[in-house]
Short mmCIF file of C-alpha atoms and ligand atoms in Angstrom, two decimals:
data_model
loop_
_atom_site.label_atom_id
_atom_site.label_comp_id
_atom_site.label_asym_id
_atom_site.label_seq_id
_atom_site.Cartn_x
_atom_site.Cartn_y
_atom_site.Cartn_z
CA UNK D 1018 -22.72 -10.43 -17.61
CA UNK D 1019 -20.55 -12.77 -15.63
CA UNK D 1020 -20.72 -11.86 -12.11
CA UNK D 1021 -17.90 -14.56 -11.13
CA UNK D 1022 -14.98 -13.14 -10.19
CA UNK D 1023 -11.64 -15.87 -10.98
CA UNK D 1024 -7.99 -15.77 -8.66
CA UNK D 1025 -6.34 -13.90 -12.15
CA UNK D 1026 -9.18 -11.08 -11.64
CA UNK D 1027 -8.69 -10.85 -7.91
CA UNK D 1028 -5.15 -10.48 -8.21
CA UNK D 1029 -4.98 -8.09 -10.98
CA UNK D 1030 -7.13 -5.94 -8.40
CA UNK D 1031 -5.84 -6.72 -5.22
CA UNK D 1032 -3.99 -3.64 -4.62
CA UNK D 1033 -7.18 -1.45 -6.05
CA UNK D 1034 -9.15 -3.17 -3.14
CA UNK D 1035 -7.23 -2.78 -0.35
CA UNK D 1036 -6.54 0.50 -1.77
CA UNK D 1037 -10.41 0.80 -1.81
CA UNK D 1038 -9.90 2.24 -5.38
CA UNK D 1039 -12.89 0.21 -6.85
CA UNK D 1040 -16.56 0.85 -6.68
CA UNK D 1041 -18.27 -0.42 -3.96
CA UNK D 1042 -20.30 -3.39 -6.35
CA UNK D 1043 -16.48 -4.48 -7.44
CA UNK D 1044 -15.43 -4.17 -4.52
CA UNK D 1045 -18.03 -6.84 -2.97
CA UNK D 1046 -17.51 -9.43 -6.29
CA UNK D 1047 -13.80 -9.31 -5.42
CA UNK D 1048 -14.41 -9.56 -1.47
CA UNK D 1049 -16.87 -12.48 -2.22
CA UNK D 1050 -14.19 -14.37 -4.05
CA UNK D 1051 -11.75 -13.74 -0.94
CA UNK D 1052 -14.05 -15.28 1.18
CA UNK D 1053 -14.83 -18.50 -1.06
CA UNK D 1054 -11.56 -19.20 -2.56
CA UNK D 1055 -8.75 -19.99 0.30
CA UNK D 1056 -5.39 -19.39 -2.14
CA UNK D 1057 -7.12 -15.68 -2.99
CA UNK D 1058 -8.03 -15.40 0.72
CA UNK D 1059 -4.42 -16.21 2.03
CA UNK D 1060 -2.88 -13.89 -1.20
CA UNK D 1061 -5.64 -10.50 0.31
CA UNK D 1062 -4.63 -11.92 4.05
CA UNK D 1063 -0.48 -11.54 3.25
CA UNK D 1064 -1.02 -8.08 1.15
CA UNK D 1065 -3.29 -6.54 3.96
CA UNK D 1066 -0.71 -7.46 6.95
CA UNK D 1067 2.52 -6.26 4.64
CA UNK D 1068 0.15 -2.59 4.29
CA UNK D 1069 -0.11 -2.80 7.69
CA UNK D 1070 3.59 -3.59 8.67
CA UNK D 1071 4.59 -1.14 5.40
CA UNK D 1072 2.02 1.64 7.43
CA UNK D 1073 3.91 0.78 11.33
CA UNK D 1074 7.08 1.38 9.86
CA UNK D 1075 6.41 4.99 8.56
CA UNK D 1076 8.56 3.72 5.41
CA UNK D 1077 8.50 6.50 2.99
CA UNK D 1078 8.37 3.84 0.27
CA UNK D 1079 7.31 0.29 0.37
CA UNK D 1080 9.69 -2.04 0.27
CA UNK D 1081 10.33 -3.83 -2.89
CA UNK D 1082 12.13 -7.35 -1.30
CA UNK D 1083 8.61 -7.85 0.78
CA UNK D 1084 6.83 -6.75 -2.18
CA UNK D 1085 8.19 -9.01 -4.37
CA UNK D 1086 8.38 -11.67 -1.91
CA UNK D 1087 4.18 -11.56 -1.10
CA UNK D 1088 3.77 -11.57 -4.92
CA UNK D 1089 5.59 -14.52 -5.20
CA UNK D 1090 4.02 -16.21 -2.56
CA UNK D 1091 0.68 -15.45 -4.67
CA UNK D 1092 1.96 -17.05 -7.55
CA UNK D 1093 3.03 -19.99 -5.85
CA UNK D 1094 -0.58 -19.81 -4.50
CA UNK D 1095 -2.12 -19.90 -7.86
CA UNK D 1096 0.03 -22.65 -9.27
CA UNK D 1097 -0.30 -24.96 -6.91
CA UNK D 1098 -2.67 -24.48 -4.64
CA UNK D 1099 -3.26 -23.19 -0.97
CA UNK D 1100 -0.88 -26.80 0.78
CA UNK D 1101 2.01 -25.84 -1.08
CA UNK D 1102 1.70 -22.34 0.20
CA UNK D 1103 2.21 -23.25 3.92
CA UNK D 1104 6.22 -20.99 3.87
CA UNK D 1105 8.39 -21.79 7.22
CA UNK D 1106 8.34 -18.41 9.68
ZN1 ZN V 2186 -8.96 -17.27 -6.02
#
């Protein structure tokens, strides 16, 4: 069994753990690479606040343009790296 969790895992879950979807042992794999991997970290960090923001907002529906925007953002985390994640505003 291969208790290392990679960035594709973590983001192919990210919205079952904030969602707290996953069991609680999944749940702690995935948190553990959040805390040790700073692209993954700033990826959770983005999704949690646009919840949050998405939540404040009492939108009935999330809004895809953010959506899609933070999902970019994670790609452009994974590809290059955490420096070339550093967006103006
Ligand atoms: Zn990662």
């Amino acid at each position: 069994m291969n208790d290392e969790c990679g960035c594709d895992d973590l983001v192919s879950h990210l919205h079952q753990l904030l969602d707290a979807e996953l069991e609680e042992s999944e749940c702690r794999r995935l948190q553990r690479h959040v805390d040790s991997c700073p692209a993954c970290h700033e990826a959770a960090d983005a999704e949690a606040h646009l919840r949050s923001l998405i939540r404040r907002s009492c939108a009935e529906r999330a809004p895809d343009r953010l959506r899609i925007r933070v999902l970019a953002q994670i790609t452009v985390l994974r590809t290059q790296g955490p420096a070339a994640g550093e967006a103006r505003g």
